[in-house]
Amino acid sequence: MGRLLTGGLIVAIVAALLFFLYSSSYRTRIEEQTQQTSQLNAELLKLQSENEQLKAELAKVQGEQNILAAQNEEMRKAIASFKATGKMPEIAAPAK
C-alpha cells in the first residue's frame, strides 16, 4: 500500500511539474503575442499617417497638373492664333 501511495505521489508531482512548465510557456507565448500585436498596431498607425500625408501630396500634385494642363491649352490656342493671324496674341496672367 505504501508503494502505491508513493507511486501516486510521484505521478502527482510529475503531473504538477508538467502543468507548471506548460502554463509558464503558455503565458510566455501570450506575452510575446501581445507585444507583437502592440508593435503591429504602432506600425499600422504610422503607415496610416504616412498614407494620409501621401494623399495630401498627391492632391497637391494633381492640382498643379490641372493648372499646367490649362496653361498648356492656352498656349496651344495662342500658337494657333499666331499661325492664323501672324499677330502675337495677348497673354493672360497665369492662374494661381
mmCIF file of N, CA and C in Angstrom:
data_model
loop_
_atom_site.group_PDB
_atom_site.id
_atom_site.type_symbol
_atom_site.label_atom_id
_atom_site.label_comp_id
_atom_site.label_asym_id
_atom_site.label_seq_id
_atom_site.Cartn_x
_atom_site.Cartn_y
_atom_site.Cartn_z
ATOM 1 N N MET A 1 0.813 -1.183 0.000
ATOM 2 C CA MET A 1 0.000 0.000 0.000
ATOM 3 C C MET A 1 0.864 1.257 0.000
ATOM 4 N N GLY A 2 1.990 1.198 0.685
ATOM 5 C CA GLY A 2 2.906 2.327 0.759
ATOM 6 C C GLY A 2 3.534 2.625 -0.608
ATOM 7 N N ARG A 3 3.824 1.522 -1.345
ATOM 8 C CA ARG A 3 4.377 1.718 -2.681
ATOM 9 C C ARG A 3 3.364 2.400 -3.593
ATOM 10 N N LEU A 4 2.125 2.039 -3.452
ATOM 11 C CA LEU A 4 1.058 2.613 -4.258
ATOM 12 C C LEU A 4 0.910 4.107 -3.961
ATOM 13 N N LEU A 5 0.934 4.454 -2.675
ATOM 14 C CA LEU A 5 0.843 5.858 -2.304
ATOM 15 C C LEU A 5 2.071 6.634 -2.775
ATOM 16 N N THR A 6 3.237 6.058 -2.654
ATOM 17 C CA THR A 6 4.462 6.708 -3.101
ATOM 18 C C THR A 6 4.428 6.894 -4.616
ATOM 19 N N GLY A 7 4.012 5.865 -5.326
ATOM 20 C CA GLY A 7 3.902 5.954 -6.793
ATOM 21 C C GLY A 7 2.887 7.013 -7.188
ATOM 22 N N GLY A 8 1.745 7.046 -6.517
ATOM 23 C CA GLY A 8 0.721 8.051 -6.809
ATOM 24 C C GLY A 8 1.229 9.460 -6.543
ATOM 25 N N LEU A 9 1.984 9.606 -5.444
ATOM 26 C CA LEU A 9 2.547 10.909 -5.111
ATOM 27 C C LEU A 9 3.564 11.354 -6.154
ATOM 28 N N ILE A 10 4.391 10.437 -6.605
ATOM 29 C CA ILE A 10 5.389 10.763 -7.639
ATOM 30 C C ILE A 10 4.696 11.162 -8.944
ATOM 31 N N VAL A 11 3.660 10.413 -9.324
ATOM 32 C CA VAL A 11 2.901 10.744 -10.545
ATOM 33 C C VAL A 11 2.254 12.117 -10.396
ATOM 34 N N ALA A 12 1.705 12.431 -9.234
ATOM 35 C CA ALA A 12 1.074 13.731 -8.995
ATOM 36 C C ALA A 12 2.101 14.853 -9.079
ATOM 37 N N ILE A 13 3.299 14.623 -8.524
ATOM 38 C CA ILE A 13 4.362 15.632 -8.568
ATOM 39 C C ILE A 13 4.807 15.869 -10.007
ATOM 40 N N VAL A 14 4.987 14.789 -10.771
ATOM 41 C CA VAL A 14 5.394 14.911 -12.178
ATOM 42 C C VAL A 14 4.309 15.651 -12.967
ATOM 43 N N ALA A 15 3.037 15.302 -12.736
ATOM 44 C CA ALA A 15 1.933 15.964 -13.429
ATOM 45 C C ALA A 15 1.885 17.450 -13.075
ATOM 46 N N ALA A 16 2.086 17.785 -11.811
ATOM 47 C CA ALA A 16 2.080 19.185 -11.391
ATOM 48 C C ALA A 16 3.242 19.941 -12.035
ATOM 49 N N LEU A 17 4.407 19.308 -12.103
ATOM 50 C CA LEU A 17 5.574 19.927 -12.726
ATOM 51 C C LEU A 17 5.325 20.172 -14.213
ATOM 52 N N LEU A 18 4.778 19.177 -14.909
ATOM 53 C CA LEU A 18 4.467 19.334 -16.332
ATOM 54 C C LEU A 18 3.435 20.437 -16.554
ATOM 55 N N PHE A 19 2.424 20.482 -15.695
ATOM 56 C CA PHE A 19 1.409 21.527 -15.806
ATOM 57 C C PHE A 19 2.025 22.908 -15.593
ATOM 58 N N PHE A 20 2.913 23.019 -14.623
ATOM 59 C CA PHE A 20 3.572 24.296 -14.350
ATOM 60 C C PHE A 20 4.416 24.733 -15.543
ATOM 61 N N LEU A 21 5.180 23.816 -16.121
ATOM 62 C CA LEU A 21 6.016 24.137 -17.273
ATOM 63 C C LEU A 21 5.158 24.540 -18.473
ATOM 64 N N TYR A 22 4.066 23.818 -18.699
ATOM 65 C CA TYR A 22 3.174 24.124 -19.815
ATOM 66 C C TYR A 22 2.534 25.502 -19.631
ATOM 67 N N SER A 23 2.034 25.774 -18.437
ATOM 68 C CA SER A 23 1.368 27.058 -18.202
ATOM 69 C C SER A 23 2.367 28.218 -18.290
ATOM 70 N N SER A 24 3.594 27.974 -17.870
ATOM 71 C CA SER A 24 4.630 29.000 -17.962
ATOM 72 C C SER A 24 4.934 29.323 -19.425
ATOM 73 N N SER A 25 5.093 28.289 -20.241
ATOM 74 C CA SER A 25 5.376 28.524 -21.662
ATOM 75 C C SER A 25 4.164 29.155 -22.357
ATOM 76 N N TYR A 26 2.962 28.791 -21.926
ATOM 77 C CA TYR A 26 1.744 29.360 -22.489
ATOM 78 C C TYR A 26 1.680 30.855 -22.176
ATOM 79 N N ARG A 27 1.979 31.236 -20.936
ATOM 80 C CA ARG A 27 1.985 32.646 -20.556
ATOM 81 C C ARG A 27 3.039 33.419 -21.341
ATOM 82 N N THR A 28 4.196 32.813 -21.535
ATOM 83 C CA THR A 28 5.259 33.454 -22.299
ATOM 84 C C THR A 28 4.813 33.693 -23.738
ATOM 85 N N ARG A 29 4.167 32.697 -24.332
ATOM 86 C CA ARG A 29 3.663 32.837 -25.698
ATOM 87 C C ARG A 29 2.626 33.951 -25.797
ATOM 88 N N ILE A 30 1.745 34.030 -24.829
ATOM 89 C CA ILE A 30 0.716 35.079 -24.834
ATOM 90 C C ILE A 30 1.355 36.452 -24.701
ATOM 91 N N GLU A 31 2.357 36.580 -23.843
ATOM 92 C CA GLU A 31 3.055 37.864 -23.690
ATOM 93 C C GLU A 31 3.749 38.264 -24.992
ATOM 94 N N GLU A 32 4.381 37.306 -25.660
ATOM 95 C CA GLU A 32 5.042 37.592 -26.938
ATOM 96 C C GLU A 32 4.026 38.032 -27.982
ATOM 97 N N GLN A 33 2.879 37.356 -28.030
ATOM 98 C CA GLN A 33 1.844 37.718 -28.998
ATOM 99 C C GLN A 33 1.264 39.098 -28.688
ATOM 100 N N THR A 34 1.122 39.409 -27.421
ATOM 101 C CA THR A 34 0.628 40.732 -27.031
ATOM 102 C C THR A 34 1.612 41.814 -27.451
ATOM 103 N N GLN A 35 2.888 41.567 -27.228
ATOM 104 C CA GLN A 35 3.921 42.524 -27.632
ATOM 105 C C GLN A 35 3.939 42.678 -29.151
ATOM 106 N N GLN A 36 3.829 41.579 -29.863
ATOM 107 C CA GLN A 36 3.825 41.631 -31.327
ATOM 108 C C GLN A 36 2.600 42.392 -31.829
ATOM 109 N N THR A 37 1.450 42.187 -31.199
ATOM 110 C CA THR A 37 0.233 42.898 -31.577
ATOM 111 C C THR A 37 0.404 44.395 -31.357
ATOM 112 N N SER A 38 1.016 44.758 -30.250
ATOM 113 C CA SER A 38 1.267 46.183 -29.967
ATOM 114 C C SER A 38 2.193 46.789 -31.016
ATOM 115 N N GLN A 39 3.227 46.072 -31.385
ATOM 116 C CA GLN A 39 4.157 46.564 -32.397
ATOM 117 C C GLN A 39 3.461 46.718 -33.745
ATOM 118 N N LEU A 40 2.632 45.752 -34.092
ATOM 119 C CA LEU A 40 1.912 45.828 -35.367
ATOM 120 C C LEU A 40 0.909 46.977 -35.373
ATOM 121 N N ASN A 41 0.260 47.223 -34.247
ATOM 122 C CA ASN A 41 -0.665 48.350 -34.160
ATOM 123 C C ASN A 41 0.071 49.679 -34.310
ATOM 124 N N ALA A 42 1.237 49.788 -33.698
ATOM 125 C CA ALA A 42 2.043 51.011 -33.819
ATOM 126 C C ALA A 42 2.475 51.215 -35.271
ATOM 127 N N GLU A 43 2.880 50.139 -35.919
ATOM 128 C CA GLU A 43 3.287 50.233 -37.323
ATOM 129 C C GLU A 43 2.094 50.604 -38.209
ATOM 130 N N LEU A 44 0.932 50.055 -37.905
ATOM 131 C CA LEU A 44 -0.276 50.376 -38.657
ATOM 132 C C LEU A 44 -0.612 51.861 -38.537
ATOM 133 N N LEU A 45 -0.528 52.405 -37.332
ATOM 134 C CA LEU A 45 -0.798 53.831 -37.138
ATOM 135 C C LEU A 45 0.207 54.685 -37.914
ATOM 136 N N LYS A 46 1.461 54.274 -37.889
ATOM 137 C CA LYS A 46 2.498 55.005 -38.622
ATOM 138 C C LYS A 46 2.207 54.982 -40.125
ATOM 139 N N LEU A 47 1.836 53.814 -40.633
ATOM 140 C CA LEU A 47 1.551 53.692 -42.065
ATOM 141 C C LEU A 47 0.295 54.459 -42.462
ATOM 142 N N GLN A 48 -0.705 54.488 -41.586
ATOM 143 C CA GLN A 48 -1.920 55.261 -41.876
ATOM 144 C C GLN A 48 -1.594 56.750 -41.927
ATOM 145 N N SER A 49 -0.759 57.207 -41.017
ATOM 146 C CA SER A 49 -0.344 58.611 -41.018
ATOM 147 C C SER A 49 0.420 58.941 -42.300
ATOM 148 N N GLU A 50 1.323 58.067 -42.655
ATOM 149 C CA GLU A 50 2.105 58.265 -43.881
ATOM 150 C C GLU A 50 1.190 58.263 -45.098
ATOM 151 N N ASN A 51 0.190 57.403 -45.084
ATOM 152 C CA ASN A 51 -0.764 57.331 -46.187
ATOM 153 C C ASN A 51 -1.526 58.643 -46.331
ATOM 154 N N GLU A 52 -1.938 59.223 -45.217
ATOM 155 C CA GLU A 52 -2.649 60.498 -45.256
ATOM 156 C C GLU A 52 -1.752 61.607 -45.817
ATOM 157 N N GLN A 53 -0.487 61.604 -45.421
ATOM 158 C CA GLN A 53 0.453 62.602 -45.941
ATOM 159 C C GLN A 53 0.630 62.437 -47.449
ATOM 160 N N LEU A 54 0.750 61.193 -47.887
ATOM 161 C CA LEU A 54 0.921 60.937 -49.315
ATOM 162 C C LEU A 54 -0.317 61.332 -50.109
ATOM 163 N N LYS A 55 -1.496 61.116 -49.528
ATOM 164 C CA LYS A 55 -2.730 61.535 -50.205
ATOM 165 C C LYS A 55 -2.764 63.044 -50.362
ATOM 166 N N ALA A 56 -2.347 63.776 -49.326
ATOM 167 C CA ALA A 56 -2.317 65.235 -49.396
ATOM 168 C C ALA A 56 -1.327 65.702 -50.462
ATOM 169 N N GLU A 57 -0.165 65.073 -50.507
ATOM 170 C CA GLU A 57 0.841 65.432 -51.512
ATOM 171 C C GLU A 57 0.341 65.107 -52.913
ATOM 172 N N LEU A 58 -0.352 63.986 -53.062
ATOM 173 C CA LEU A 58 -0.901 63.603 -54.362
ATOM 174 C C LEU A 58 -1.941 64.613 -54.822
ATOM 175 N N ALA A 59 -2.797 65.054 -53.908
ATOM 176 C CA ALA A 59 -3.808 66.056 -54.255
ATOM 177 C C ALA A 59 -3.131 67.353 -54.717
ATOM 178 N N LYS A 60 -2.043 67.726 -54.055
ATOM 179 C CA LYS A 60 -1.301 68.932 -54.439
ATOM 180 C C LYS A 60 -0.722 68.777 -55.846
ATOM 181 N N VAL A 61 -0.124 67.630 -56.121
ATOM 182 C CA VAL A 61 0.471 67.376 -57.437
ATOM 183 C C VAL A 61 -0.615 67.347 -58.513
ATOM 184 N N GLN A 62 -1.752 66.758 -58.209
ATOM 185 C CA GLN A 62 -2.838 66.717 -59.185
ATOM 186 C C GLN A 62 -3.371 68.123 -59.464
ATOM 187 N N GLY A 63 -3.426 68.964 -58.439
ATOM 188 C CA GLY A 63 -3.841 70.350 -58.644
ATOM 189 C C GLY A 63 -2.872 71.082 -59.554
ATOM 190 N N GLU A 64 -1.578 70.887 -59.313
ATOM 191 C CA GLU A 64 -0.560 71.504 -60.164
ATOM 192 C C GLU A 64 -0.669 70.973 -61.594
ATOM 193 N N GLN A 65 -0.964 69.702 -61.738
ATOM 194 C CA GLN A 65 -1.112 69.100 -63.061
ATOM 195 C C GLN A 65 -2.282 69.737 -63.804
ATOM 196 N N ASN A 66 -3.372 69.989 -63.102
ATOM 197 C CA ASN A 66 -4.530 70.624 -63.734
ATOM 198 C C ASN A 66 -4.195 72.044 -64.187
ATOM 199 N N ILE A 67 -3.459 72.778 -63.360
ATOM 200 C CA ILE A 67 -3.049 74.141 -63.718
ATOM 201 C C ILE A 67 -2.156 74.109 -64.962
ATOM 202 N N LEU A 68 -1.200 73.181 -64.985
ATOM 203 C CA LEU A 68 -0.291 73.079 -66.134
ATOM 204 C C LEU A 68 -1.042 72.675 -67.401
ATOM 205 N N ALA A 69 -2.023 71.806 -67.265
ATOM 206 C CA ALA A 69 -2.811 71.399 -68.431
ATOM 207 C C ALA A 69 -3.591 72.592 -68.983
ATOM 208 N N ALA A 70 -4.153 73.409 -68.093
ATOM 209 C CA ALA A 70 -4.888 74.597 -68.536
ATOM 210 C C ALA A 70 -3.941 75.587 -69.214
ATOM 211 N N GLN A 71 -2.759 75.790 -68.648
ATOM 212 C CA GLN A 71 -1.782 76.692 -69.262
ATOM 213 C C GLN A 71 -1.327 76.167 -70.620
ATOM 214 N N ASN A 72 -1.147 74.864 -70.716
ATOM 215 C CA ASN A 72 -0.744 74.243 -71.971
ATOM 216 C C ASN A 72 -1.811 74.466 -73.042
ATOM 217 N N GLU A 73 -3.065 74.336 -72.662
ATOM 218 C CA GLU A 73 -4.165 74.551 -73.602
ATOM 219 C C GLU A 73 -4.199 76.006 -74.066
ATOM 220 N N GLU A 74 -3.983 76.941 -73.154
ATOM 221 C CA GLU A 74 -3.935 78.354 -73.519
ATOM 222 C C GLU A 74 -2.796 78.624 -74.501
ATOM 223 N N MET A 75 -1.657 77.985 -74.275
ATOM 224 C CA MET A 75 -0.513 78.172 -75.184
ATOM 225 C C MET A 75 -0.821 77.602 -76.563
ATOM 226 N N ARG A 76 -1.493 76.463 -76.613
ATOM 227 C CA ARG A 76 -1.858 75.883 -77.913
ATOM 228 C C ARG A 76 -2.765 76.832 -78.681
ATOM 229 N N LYS A 77 -3.746 77.412 -77.961
ATOM 230 C CA LYS A 77 -4.653 78.354 -78.608
ATOM 231 C C LYS A 77 -3.892 79.583 -79.102
ATOM 232 N N ALA A 78 -2.951 80.070 -78.283
ATOM 233 C CA ALA A 78 -2.170 81.247 -78.678
ATOM 234 C C ALA A 78 -1.310 80.950 -79.895
ATOM 235 N N ILE A 79 -0.720 79.777 -79.960
ATOM 236 C CA ILE A 79 0.109 79.390 -81.107
ATOM 237 C C ILE A 79 -0.753 79.284 -82.355
ATOM 238 N N ALA A 80 -1.923 78.663 -82.196
ATOM 239 C CA ALA A 80 -2.828 78.537 -83.340
ATOM 240 C C ALA A 80 -3.278 79.911 -83.824
ATOM 241 N N SER A 81 -3.553 80.812 -82.907
ATOM 242 C CA SER A 81 -3.954 82.172 -83.268
ATOM 243 C C SER A 81 -2.815 82.894 -83.979
ATOM 244 N N PHE A 82 -1.602 82.726 -83.488
ATOM 245 C CA PHE A 82 -0.438 83.363 -84.116
ATOM 246 C C PHE A 82 -0.231 82.841 -85.536
ATOM 247 N N LYS A 83 -0.378 81.523 -85.703
ATOM 248 C CA LYS A 83 -0.195 80.930 -87.027
ATOM 249 C C LYS A 83 -1.272 81.425 -87.986
ATOM 250 N N ALA A 84 -2.504 81.612 -87.467
ATOM 251 C CA ALA A 84 -3.610 82.022 -88.325
ATOM 252 C C ALA A 84 -3.544 83.506 -88.679
ATOM 253 N N THR A 85 -3.172 84.355 -87.724
ATOM 254 C CA THR A 85 -3.226 85.802 -87.958
ATOM 255 C C THR A 85 -1.855 86.439 -88.150
ATOM 256 N N GLY A 86 -0.829 85.814 -87.690
ATOM 257 C CA GLY A 86 0.503 86.391 -87.780
ATOM 258 C C GLY A 86 0.756 87.434 -86.709
ATOM 259 N N LYS A 87 -0.218 87.662 -85.850
ATOM 260 C CA LYS A 87 -0.067 88.634 -84.769
ATOM 261 C C LYS A 87 0.106 87.898 -83.441
ATOM 262 N N MET A 88 0.874 88.523 -82.574
ATOM 263 C CA MET A 88 1.090 87.951 -81.245
ATOM 264 C C MET A 88 -0.180 88.140 -80.423
ATOM 265 N N PRO A 89 -0.769 87.071 -79.904
ATOM 266 C CA PRO A 89 -1.973 87.219 -79.078
ATOM 267 C C PRO A 89 -1.630 87.779 -77.703
ATOM 268 N N GLU A 90 -2.644 88.356 -77.057
ATOM 269 C CA GLU A 90 -2.445 88.848 -75.700
ATOM 270 C C GLU A 90 -2.327 87.675 -74.761
ATOM 271 N N ILE A 91 -1.358 87.775 -73.881
ATOM 272 C CA ILE A 91 -1.123 86.684 -72.943
ATOM 273 C C ILE A 91 -1.822 87.007 -71.635
ATOM 274 N N ALA A 92 -2.680 86.110 -71.196
ATOM 275 C CA ALA A 92 -3.386 86.293 -69.936
ATOM 276 C C ALA A 92 -2.431 85.988 -68.786
ATOM 277 N N ALA A 93 -2.689 86.600 -67.660
ATOM 278 C CA ALA A 93 -1.880 86.342 -66.458
ATOM 279 C C ALA A 93 -2.073 84.892 -66.042
ATOM 280 N N PRO A 94 -1.004 84.240 -65.617
ATOM 281 C CA PRO A 94 -1.133 82.821 -65.209
ATOM 282 C C PRO A 94 -2.054 82.676 -63.997
ATOM 283 N N ALA A 95 -2.843 81.616 -64.051
ATOM 284 C CA ALA A 95 -3.766 81.319 -62.929
ATOM 285 C C ALA A 95 -2.979 80.741 -61.773
ATOM 286 N N LYS A 96 -3.356 81.115 -60.569
ATOM 287 C CA LYS A 96 -2.669 80.581 -59.385
ATOM 288 C C LYS A 96 -3.619 79.786 -58.555
#
